[in-house]
PDB file of C-alpha atoms and ligand atoms in Angstrom:
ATOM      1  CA  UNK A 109       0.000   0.000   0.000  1.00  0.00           C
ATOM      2  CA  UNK A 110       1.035   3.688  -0.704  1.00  0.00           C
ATOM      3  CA  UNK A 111       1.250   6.423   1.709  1.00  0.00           C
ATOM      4  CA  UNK A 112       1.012   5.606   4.998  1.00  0.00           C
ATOM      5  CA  UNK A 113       0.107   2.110   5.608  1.00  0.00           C
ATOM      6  CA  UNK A 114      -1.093   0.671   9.398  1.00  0.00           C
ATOM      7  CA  UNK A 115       2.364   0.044  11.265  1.00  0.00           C
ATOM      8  CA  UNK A 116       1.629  -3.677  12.262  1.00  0.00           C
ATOM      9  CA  UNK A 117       3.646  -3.483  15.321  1.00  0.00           C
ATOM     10  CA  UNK A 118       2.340  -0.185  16.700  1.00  0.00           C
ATOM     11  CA  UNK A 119      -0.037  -0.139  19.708  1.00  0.00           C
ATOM     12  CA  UNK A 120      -1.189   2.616  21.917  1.00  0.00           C
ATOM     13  CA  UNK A 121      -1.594   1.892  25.812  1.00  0.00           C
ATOM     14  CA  UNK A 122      -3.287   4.593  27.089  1.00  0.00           C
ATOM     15  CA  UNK A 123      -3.063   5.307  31.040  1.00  0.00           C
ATOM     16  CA  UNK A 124       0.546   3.766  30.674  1.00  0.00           C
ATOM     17  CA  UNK A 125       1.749   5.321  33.429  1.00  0.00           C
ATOM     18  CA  UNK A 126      -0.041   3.507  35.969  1.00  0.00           C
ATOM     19  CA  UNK A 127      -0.310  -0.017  37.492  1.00  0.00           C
ATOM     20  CA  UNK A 128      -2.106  -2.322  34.824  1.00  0.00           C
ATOM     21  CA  UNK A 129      -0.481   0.283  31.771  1.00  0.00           C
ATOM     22  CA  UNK A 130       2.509  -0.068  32.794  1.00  0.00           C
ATOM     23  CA  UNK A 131       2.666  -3.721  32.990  1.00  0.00           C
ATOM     24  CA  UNK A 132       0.837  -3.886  29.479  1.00  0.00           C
ATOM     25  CA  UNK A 133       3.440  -1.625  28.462  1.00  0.00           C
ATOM     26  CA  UNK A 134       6.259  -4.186  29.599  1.00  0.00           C
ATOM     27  CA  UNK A 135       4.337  -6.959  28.535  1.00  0.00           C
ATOM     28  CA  UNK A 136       3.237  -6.202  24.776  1.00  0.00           C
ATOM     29  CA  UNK A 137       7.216  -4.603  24.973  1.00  0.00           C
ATOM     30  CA  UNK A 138       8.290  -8.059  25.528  1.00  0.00           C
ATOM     31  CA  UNK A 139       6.051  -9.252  22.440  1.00  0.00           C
ATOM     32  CA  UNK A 140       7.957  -7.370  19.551  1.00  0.00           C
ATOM     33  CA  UNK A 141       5.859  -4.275  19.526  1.00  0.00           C
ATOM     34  CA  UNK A 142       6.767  -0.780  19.256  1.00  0.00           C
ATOM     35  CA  UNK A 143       4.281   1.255  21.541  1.00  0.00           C
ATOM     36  CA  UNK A 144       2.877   4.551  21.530  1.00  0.00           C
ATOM     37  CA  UNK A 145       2.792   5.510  25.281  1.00  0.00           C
ATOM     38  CA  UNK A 146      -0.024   7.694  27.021  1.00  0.00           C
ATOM     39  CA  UNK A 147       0.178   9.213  30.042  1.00  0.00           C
ATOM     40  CA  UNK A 148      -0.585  12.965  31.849  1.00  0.00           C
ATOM     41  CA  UNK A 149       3.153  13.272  34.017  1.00  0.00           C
ATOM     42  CA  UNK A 150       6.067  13.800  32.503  1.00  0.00           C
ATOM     43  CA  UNK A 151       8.368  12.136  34.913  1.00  0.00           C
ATOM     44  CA  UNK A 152       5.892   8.700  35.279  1.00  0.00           C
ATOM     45  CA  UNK A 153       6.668   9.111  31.801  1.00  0.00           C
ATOM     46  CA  UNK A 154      10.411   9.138  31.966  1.00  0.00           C
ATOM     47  CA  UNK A 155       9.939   6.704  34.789  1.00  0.00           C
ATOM     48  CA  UNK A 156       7.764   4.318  32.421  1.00  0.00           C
ATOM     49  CA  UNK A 157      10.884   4.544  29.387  1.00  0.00           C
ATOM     50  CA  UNK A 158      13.412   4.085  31.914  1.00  0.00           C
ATOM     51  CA  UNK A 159      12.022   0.540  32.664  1.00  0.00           C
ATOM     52  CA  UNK A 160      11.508  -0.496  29.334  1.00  0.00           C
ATOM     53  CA  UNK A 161      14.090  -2.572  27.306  1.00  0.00           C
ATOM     54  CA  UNK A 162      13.813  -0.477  23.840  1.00  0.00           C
ATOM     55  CA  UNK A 163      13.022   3.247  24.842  1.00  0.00           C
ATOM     56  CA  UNK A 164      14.253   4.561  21.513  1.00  0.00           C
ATOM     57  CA  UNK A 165      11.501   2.391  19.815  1.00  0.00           C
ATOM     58  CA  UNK A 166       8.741   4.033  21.807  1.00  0.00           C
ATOM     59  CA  UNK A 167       6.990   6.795  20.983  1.00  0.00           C
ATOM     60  CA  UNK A 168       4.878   8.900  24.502  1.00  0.00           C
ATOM     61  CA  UNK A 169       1.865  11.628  24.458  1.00  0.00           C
ATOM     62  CA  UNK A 170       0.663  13.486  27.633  1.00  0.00           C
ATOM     63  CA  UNK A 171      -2.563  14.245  27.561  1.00  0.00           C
ATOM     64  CA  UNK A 172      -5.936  14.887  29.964  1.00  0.00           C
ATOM     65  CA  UNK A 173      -8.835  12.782  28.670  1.00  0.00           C
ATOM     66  CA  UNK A 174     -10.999  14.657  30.380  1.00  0.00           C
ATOM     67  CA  UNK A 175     -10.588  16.972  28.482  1.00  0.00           C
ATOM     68  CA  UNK A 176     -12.138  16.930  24.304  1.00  0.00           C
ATOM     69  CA  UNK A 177      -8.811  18.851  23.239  1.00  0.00           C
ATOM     70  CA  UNK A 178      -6.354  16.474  25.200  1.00  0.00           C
ATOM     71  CA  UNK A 179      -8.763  13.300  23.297  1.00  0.00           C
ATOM     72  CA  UNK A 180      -8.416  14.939  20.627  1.00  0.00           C
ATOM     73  CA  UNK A 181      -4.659  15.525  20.638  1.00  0.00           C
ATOM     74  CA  UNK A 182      -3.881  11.519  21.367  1.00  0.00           C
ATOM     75  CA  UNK A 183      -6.078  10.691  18.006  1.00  0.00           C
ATOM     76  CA  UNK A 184      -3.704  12.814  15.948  1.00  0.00           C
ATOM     77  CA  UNK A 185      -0.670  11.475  17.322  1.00  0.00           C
ATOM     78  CA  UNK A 186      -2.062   7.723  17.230  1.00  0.00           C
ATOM     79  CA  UNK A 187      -3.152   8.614  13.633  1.00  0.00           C
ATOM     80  CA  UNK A 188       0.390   9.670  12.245  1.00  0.00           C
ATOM     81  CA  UNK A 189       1.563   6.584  14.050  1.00  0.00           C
ATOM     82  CA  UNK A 190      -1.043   4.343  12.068  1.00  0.00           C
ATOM     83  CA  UNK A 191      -1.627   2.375  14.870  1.00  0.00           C
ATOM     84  CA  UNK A 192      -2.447  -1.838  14.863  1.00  0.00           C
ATOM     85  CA  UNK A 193      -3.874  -2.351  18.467  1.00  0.00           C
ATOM     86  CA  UNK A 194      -5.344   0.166  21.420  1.00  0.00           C
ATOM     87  CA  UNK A 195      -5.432  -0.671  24.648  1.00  0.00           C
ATOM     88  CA  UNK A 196      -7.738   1.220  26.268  1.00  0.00           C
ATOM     89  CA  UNK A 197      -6.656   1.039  29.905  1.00  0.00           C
ATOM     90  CA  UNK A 198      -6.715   4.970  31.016  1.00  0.00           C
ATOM     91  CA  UNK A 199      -9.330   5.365  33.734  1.00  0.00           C
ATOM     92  CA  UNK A 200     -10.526   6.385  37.175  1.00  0.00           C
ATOM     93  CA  UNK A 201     -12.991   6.346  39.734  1.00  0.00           C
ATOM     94  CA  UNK A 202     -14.103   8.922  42.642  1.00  0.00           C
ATOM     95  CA  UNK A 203     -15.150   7.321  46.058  1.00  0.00           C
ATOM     96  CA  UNK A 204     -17.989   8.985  48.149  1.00  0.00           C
ATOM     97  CA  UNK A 205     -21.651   9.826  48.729  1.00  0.00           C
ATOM     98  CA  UNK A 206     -23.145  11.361  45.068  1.00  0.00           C
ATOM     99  CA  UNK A 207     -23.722  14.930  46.516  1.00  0.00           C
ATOM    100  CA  UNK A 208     -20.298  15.119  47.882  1.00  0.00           C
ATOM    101  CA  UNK A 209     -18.459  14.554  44.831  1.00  0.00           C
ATOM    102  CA  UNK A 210     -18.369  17.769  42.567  1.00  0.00           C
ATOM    103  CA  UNK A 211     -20.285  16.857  39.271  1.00  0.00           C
ATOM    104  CA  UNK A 212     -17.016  17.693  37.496  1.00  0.00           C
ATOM    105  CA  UNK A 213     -15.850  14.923  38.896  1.00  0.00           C
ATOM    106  CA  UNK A 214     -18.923  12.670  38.478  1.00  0.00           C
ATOM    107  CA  UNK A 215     -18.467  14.350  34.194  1.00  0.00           C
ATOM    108  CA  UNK A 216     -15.031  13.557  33.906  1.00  0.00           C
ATOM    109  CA  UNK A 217     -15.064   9.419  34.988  1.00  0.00           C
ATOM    110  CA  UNK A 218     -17.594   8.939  32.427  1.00  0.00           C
ATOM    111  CA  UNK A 219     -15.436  11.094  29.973  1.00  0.00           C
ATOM    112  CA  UNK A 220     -12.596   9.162  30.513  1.00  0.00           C
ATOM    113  CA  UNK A 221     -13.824   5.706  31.484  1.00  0.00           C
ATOM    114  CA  UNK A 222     -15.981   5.423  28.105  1.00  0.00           C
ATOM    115  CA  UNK A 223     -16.280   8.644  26.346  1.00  0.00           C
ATOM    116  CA  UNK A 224     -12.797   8.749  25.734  1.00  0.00           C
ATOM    117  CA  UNK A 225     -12.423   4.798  24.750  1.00  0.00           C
ATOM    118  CA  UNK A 226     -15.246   5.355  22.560  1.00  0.00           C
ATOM    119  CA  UNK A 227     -13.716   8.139  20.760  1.00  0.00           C
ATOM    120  CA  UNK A 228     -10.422   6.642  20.448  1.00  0.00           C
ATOM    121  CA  UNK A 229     -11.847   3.074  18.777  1.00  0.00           C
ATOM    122  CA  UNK A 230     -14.001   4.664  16.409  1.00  0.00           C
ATOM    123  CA  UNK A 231     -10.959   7.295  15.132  1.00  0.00           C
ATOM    124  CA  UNK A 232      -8.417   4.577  14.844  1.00  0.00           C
ATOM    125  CA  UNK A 233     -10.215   1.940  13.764  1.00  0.00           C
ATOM    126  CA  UNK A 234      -9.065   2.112   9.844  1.00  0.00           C
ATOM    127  CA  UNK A 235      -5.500   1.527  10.825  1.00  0.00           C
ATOM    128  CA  UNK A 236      -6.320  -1.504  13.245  1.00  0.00           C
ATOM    129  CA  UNK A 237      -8.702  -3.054  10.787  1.00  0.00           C
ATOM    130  CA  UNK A 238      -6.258  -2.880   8.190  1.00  0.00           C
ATOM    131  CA  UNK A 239      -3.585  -4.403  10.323  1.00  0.00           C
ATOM    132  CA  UNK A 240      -6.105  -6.999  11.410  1.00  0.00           C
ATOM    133  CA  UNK A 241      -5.383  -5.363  14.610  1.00  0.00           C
ATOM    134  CA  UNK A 242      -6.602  -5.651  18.168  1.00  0.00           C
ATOM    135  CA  UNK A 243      -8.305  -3.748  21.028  1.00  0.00           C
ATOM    136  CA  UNK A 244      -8.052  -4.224  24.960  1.00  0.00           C
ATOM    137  CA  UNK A 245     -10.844  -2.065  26.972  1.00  0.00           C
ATOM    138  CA  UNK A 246     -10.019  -2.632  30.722  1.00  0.00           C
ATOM    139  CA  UNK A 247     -13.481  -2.572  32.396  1.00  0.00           C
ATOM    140  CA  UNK A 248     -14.057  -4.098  35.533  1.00  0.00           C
ATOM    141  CA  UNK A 249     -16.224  -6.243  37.887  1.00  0.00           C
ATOM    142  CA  UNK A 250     -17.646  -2.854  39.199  1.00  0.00           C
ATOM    143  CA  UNK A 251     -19.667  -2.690  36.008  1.00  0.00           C
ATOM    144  CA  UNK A 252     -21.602  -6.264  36.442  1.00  0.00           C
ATOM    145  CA  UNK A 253     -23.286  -4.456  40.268  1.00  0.00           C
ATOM    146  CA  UNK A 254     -24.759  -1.201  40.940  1.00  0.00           C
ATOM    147  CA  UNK A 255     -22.158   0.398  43.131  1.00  0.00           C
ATOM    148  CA  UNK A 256     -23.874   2.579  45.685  1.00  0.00           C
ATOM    149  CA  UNK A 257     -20.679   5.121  46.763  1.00  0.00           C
ATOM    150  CA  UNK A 258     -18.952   4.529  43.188  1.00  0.00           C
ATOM    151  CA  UNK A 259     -22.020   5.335  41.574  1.00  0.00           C
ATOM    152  CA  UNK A 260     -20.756   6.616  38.372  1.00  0.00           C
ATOM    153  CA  UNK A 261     -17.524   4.659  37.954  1.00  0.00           C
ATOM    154  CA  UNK A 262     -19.668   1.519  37.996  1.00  0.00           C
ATOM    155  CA  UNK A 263     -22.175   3.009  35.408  1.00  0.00           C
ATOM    156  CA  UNK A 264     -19.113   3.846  33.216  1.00  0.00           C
ATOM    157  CA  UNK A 265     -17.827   0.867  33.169  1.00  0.00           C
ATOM    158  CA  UNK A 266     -21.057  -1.294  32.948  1.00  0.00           C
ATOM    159  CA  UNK A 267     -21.367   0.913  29.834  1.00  0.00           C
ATOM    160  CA  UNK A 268     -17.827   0.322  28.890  1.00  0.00           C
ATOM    161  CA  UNK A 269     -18.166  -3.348  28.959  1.00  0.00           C
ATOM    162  CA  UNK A 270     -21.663  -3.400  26.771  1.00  0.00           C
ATOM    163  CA  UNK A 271     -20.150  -1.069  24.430  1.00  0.00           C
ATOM    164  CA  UNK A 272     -16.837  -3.115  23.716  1.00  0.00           C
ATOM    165  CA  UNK A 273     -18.994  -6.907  24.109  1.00  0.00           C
ATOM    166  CA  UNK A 274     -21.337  -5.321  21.043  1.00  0.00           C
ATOM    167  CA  UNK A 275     -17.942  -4.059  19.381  1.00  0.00           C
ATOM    168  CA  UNK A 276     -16.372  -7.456  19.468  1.00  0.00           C
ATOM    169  CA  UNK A 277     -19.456  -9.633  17.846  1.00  0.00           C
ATOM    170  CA  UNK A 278     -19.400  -6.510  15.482  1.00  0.00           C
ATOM    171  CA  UNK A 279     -15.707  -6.826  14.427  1.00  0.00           C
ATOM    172  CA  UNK A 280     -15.203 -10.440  14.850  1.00  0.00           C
ATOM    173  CA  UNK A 281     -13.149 -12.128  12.155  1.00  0.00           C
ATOM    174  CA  UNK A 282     -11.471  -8.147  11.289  1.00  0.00           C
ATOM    175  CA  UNK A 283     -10.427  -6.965  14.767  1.00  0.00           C
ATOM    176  CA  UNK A 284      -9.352  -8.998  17.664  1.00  0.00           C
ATOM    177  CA  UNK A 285     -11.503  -7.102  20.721  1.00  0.00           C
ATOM    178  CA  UNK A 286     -10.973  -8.298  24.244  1.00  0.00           C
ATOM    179  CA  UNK A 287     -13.189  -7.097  27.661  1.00  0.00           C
ATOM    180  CA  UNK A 288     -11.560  -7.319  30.875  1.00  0.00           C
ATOM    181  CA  UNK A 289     -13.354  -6.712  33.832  1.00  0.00           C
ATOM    182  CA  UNK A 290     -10.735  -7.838  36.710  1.00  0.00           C
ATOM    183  CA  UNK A 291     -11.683  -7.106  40.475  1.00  0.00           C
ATOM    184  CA  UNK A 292      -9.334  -5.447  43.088  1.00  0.00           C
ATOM    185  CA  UNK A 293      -5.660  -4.971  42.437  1.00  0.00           C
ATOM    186  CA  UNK A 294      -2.713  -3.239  43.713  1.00  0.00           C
ATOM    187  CA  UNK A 295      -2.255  -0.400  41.554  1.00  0.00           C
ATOM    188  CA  UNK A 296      -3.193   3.215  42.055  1.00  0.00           C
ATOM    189  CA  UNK A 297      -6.759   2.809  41.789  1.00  0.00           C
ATOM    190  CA  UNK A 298      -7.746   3.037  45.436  1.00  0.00           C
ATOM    191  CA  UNK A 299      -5.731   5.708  46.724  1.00  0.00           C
ATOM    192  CA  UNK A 300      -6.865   7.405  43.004  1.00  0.00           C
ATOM    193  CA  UNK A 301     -10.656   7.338  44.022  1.00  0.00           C
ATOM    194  CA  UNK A 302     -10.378   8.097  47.631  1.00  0.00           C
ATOM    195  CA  UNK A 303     -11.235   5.559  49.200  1.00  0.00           C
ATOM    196  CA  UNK A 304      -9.247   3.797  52.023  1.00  0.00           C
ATOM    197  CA  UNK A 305      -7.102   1.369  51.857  1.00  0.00           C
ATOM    198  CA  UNK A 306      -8.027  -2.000  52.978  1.00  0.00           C
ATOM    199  CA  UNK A 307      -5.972  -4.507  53.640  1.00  0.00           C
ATOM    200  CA  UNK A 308      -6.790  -8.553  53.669  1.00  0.00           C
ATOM    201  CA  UNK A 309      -9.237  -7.953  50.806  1.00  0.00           C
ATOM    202  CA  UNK A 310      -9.792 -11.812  50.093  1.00  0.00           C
ATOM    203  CA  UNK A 311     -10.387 -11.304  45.877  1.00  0.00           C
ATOM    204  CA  UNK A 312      -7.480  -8.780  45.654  1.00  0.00           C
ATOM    205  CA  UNK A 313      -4.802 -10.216  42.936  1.00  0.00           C
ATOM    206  CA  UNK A 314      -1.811  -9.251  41.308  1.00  0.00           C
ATOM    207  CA  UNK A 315      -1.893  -6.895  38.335  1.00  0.00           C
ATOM    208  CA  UNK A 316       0.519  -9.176  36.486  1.00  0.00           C
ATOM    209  CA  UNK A 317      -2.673 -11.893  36.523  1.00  0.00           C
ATOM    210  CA  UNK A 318      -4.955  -9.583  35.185  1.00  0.00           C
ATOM    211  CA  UNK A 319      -2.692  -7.890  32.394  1.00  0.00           C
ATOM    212  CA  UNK A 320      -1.830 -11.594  31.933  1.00  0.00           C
ATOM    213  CA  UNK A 321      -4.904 -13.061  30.649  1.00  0.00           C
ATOM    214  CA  UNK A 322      -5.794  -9.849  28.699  1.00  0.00           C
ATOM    215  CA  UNK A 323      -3.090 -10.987  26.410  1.00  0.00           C
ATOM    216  CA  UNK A 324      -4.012 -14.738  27.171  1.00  0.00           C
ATOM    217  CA  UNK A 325      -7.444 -13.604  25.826  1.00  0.00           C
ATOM    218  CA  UNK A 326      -5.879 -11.646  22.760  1.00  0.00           C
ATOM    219  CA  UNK A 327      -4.289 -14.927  21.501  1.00  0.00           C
ATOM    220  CA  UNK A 328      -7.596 -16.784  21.771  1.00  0.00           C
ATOM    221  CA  UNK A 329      -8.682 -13.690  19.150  1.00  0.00           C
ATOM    222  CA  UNK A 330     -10.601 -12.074  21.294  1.00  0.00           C
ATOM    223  CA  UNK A 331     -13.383 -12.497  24.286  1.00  0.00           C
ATOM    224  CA  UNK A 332     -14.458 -11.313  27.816  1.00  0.00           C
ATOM    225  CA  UNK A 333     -12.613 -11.800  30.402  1.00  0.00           C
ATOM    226  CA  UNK A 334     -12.471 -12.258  34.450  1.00  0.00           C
ATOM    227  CA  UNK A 335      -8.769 -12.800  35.295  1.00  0.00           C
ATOM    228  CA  UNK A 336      -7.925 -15.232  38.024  1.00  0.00           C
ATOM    229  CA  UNK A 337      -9.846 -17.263  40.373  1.00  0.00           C
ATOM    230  CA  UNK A 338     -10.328 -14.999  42.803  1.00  0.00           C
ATOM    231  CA  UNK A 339     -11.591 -12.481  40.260  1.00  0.00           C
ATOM    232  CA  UNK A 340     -14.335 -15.223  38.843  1.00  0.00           C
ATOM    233  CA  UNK A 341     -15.172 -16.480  42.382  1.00  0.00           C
ATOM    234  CA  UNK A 342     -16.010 -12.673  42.865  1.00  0.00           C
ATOM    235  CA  UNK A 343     -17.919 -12.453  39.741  1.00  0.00           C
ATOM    236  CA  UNK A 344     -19.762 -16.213  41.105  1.00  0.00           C
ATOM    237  CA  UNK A 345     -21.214 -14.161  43.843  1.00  0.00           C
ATOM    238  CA  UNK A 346     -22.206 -11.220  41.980  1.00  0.00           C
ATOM    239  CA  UNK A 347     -24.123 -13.917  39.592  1.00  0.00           C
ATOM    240  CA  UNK A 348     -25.870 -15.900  42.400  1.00  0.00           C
ATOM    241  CA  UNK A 349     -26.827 -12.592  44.818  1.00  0.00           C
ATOM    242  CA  UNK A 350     -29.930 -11.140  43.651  1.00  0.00           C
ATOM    243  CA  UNK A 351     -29.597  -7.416  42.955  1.00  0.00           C
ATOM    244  CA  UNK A 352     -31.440  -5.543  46.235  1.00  0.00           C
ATOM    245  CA  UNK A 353     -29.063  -7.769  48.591  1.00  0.00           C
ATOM    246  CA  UNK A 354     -25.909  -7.208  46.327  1.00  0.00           C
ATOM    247  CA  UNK A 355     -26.720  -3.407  46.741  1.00  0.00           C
ATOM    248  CA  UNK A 356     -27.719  -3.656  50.346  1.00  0.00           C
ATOM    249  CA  UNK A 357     -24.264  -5.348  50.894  1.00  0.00           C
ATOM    250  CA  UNK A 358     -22.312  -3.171  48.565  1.00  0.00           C
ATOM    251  CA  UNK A 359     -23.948   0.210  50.328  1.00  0.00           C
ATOM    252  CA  UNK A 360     -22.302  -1.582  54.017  1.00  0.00           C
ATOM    253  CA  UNK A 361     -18.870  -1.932  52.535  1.00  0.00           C
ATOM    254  CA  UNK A 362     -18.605   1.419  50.303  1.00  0.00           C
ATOM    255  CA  UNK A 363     -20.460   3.482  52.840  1.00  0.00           C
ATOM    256  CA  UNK A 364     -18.177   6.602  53.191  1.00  0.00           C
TER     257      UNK A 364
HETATM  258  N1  NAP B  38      -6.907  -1.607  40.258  1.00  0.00           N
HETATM  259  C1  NAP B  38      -8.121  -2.092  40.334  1.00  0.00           C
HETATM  260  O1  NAP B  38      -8.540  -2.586  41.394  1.00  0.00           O
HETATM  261  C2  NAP B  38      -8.990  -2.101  39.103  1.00  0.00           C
HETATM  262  C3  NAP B  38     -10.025  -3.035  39.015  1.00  0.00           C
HETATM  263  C4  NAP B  38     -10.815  -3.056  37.881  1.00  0.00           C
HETATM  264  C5  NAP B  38     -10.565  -2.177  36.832  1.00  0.00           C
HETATM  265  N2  NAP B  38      -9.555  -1.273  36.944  1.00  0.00           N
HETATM  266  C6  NAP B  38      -9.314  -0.369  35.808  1.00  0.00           C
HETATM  267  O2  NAP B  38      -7.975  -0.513  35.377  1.00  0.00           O
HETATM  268  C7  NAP B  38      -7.592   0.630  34.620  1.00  0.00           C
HETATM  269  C8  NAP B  38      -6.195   1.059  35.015  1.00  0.00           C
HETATM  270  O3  NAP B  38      -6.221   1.522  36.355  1.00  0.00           O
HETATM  271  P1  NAP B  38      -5.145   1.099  37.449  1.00  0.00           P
HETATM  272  O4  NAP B  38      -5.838   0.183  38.371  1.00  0.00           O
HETATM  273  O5  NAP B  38      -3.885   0.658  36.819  1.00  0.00           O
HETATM  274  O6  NAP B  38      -4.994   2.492  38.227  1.00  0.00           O
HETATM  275  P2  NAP B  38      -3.805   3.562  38.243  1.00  0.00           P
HETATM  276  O7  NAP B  38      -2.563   2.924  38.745  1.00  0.00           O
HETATM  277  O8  NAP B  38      -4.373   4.727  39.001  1.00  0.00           O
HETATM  278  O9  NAP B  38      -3.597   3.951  36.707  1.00  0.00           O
HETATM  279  C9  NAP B  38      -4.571   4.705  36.007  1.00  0.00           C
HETATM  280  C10 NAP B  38      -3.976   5.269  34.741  1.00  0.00           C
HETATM  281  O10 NAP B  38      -4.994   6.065  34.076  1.00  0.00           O
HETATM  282  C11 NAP B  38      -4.486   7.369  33.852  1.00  0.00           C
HETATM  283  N3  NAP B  38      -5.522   8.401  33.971  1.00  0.00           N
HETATM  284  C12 NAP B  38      -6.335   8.652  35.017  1.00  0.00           C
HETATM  285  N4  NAP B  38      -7.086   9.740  34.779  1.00  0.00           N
HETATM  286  C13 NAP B  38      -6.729  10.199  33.553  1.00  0.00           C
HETATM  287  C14 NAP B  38      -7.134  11.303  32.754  1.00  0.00           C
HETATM  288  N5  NAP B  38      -8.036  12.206  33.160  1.00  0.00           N
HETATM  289  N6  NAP B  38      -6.551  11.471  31.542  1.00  0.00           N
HETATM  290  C15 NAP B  38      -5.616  10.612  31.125  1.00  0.00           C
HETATM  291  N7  NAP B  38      -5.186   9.543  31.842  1.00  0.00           N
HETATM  292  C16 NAP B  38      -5.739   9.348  33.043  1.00  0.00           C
HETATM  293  C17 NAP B  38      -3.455   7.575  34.942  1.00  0.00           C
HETATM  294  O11 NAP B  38      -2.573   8.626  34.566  1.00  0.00           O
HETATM  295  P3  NAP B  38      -1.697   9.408  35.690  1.00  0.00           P
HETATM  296  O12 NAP B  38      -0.514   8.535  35.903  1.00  0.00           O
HETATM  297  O13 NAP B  38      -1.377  10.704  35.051  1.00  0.00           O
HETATM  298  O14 NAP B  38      -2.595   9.551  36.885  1.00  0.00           O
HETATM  299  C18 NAP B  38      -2.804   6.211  35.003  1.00  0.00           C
HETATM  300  O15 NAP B  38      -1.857   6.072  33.990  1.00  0.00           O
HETATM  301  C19 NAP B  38      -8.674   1.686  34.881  1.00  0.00           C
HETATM  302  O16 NAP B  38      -9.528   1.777  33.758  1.00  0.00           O
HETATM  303  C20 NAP B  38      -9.428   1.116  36.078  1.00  0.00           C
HETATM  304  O17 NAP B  38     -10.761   1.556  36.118  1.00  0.00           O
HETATM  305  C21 NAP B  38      -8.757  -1.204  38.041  1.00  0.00           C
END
């Protein structure tokens, strides 16, 4: 092909910075492909290039996706880069009673837990298709329950993970499209969102499990998945409690 054809090694990770990024950074790193990096802090940045094996291959945007110009800014850089796989990993969630959390804060999880995804699949999609690319969106077992306390985060992300389960019966046999939805892990999350940390949580795992079978998942071409067994005992319970009691029980252990 002329021009500029889809780099079939390329693949943003956006939110690279942080705990599951980082490691998807290392891991798809360790797979043969150059990366386009995303992240909002220059020096987690540096921090991020310093760890990887290949810096000079490795290409890094900051940018707020909050924020439609900062969106907007990762799109044109992804787009000159022609892109073959996006991992859309980039996302947060505030802790505490509705009222008390400002409603910019309420706008900008949805923004950047599944507007921003959204946006990014449907402007890079040529490139991936035409790579017979993949994408990752990192949802999460908050989006299966109503999450009284995490209200919004668990409505973006039950929207996240309908959006990319349509997305990958849509693009199956063209695009590889994988949903995770892990439960707790170690990464910056918690102290992120506000909320304490707790320690002994029984269904906590390792962020190298979950970023584990995301790629596990990728080279079965695609699919939904809960990584670990604590993750899919978790996901057991949320199946088997009827909805008022998993609320009831979710409002006792969120409860500000
Ligand atoms: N850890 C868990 O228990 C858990 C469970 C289920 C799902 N998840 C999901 O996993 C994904 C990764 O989170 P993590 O657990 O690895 O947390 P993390 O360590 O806090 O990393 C989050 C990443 O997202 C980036 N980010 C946050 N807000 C952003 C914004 N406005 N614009 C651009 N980038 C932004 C952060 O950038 P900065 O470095 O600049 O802050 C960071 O790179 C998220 O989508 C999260 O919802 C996490």
């Amino acid at each position: 092909m002329v021009g500029n054809p889809a780099n079939p090694n390329r693949a943003l990770v956006t939110g690279a910075t942080g705990g599951f990024g980082r490691l998807f950074a290392r891991m798809l790193e360790e797979r043969g492909h150059r990366l386009l990096l995303h992240g909002r802090d220059q020096a987690r940045m540096d921090a991020l290039l310093a760890e990887l094996a290949r810096p000079a291959d490795h290409a890094a945007v900051l940018a707020d996706l909050a924020d439609e110009a900062g969106v907007a800014a990762l799109i044109r850089a992804s787009r000159e880069h022609r892109v073959a796989g996006l991992v859309n990993n980039a996302g947060f969630g505030l802790w505490g009673r509705f009222p008390d959390v400002p409603a910019e804060g309420h706008a900008d999880v949805l923004r950047v837990d599944l507007l921003a995804p959204v946006q990014l699949a449907h402007a890079l999609l040529p490139s991936i298709r035409e790579a017979r690319g993949f994408i990752i969106n990192v949802s999460s077992l908050a989006g299966v329950t109503p999450l009284p306390h995490l209200s919004t985060y668990a409505a973006a992300k039950a929207g996240l993970t309908f959006w990319s389960e349509a997305l990958r019966v849509e693009l199956a046999g063209a695009v590889r499209v994988v949903t995770l939805a892990p439960g707790p892990s170690p990464t910056g999350f918690r102290a992120v969102s506000g909320m304490p940390e707790r320690t002994g949580d029984f269904f906590r795992q390792p962020a190298e499990t979950v970023v584990r079978a995301a790629l596990a998942a990728l080279d079965r071409g695609g699919g939904m998945v809960v990584p670990g067994w604590r993750h899919r005992l978790l996901r057991l319970l949320q199946a088997v409690t009827p909805t008022p009691l998993a609320l009831r029980l979710m409002e006792r252990a969120l409860r500000p």
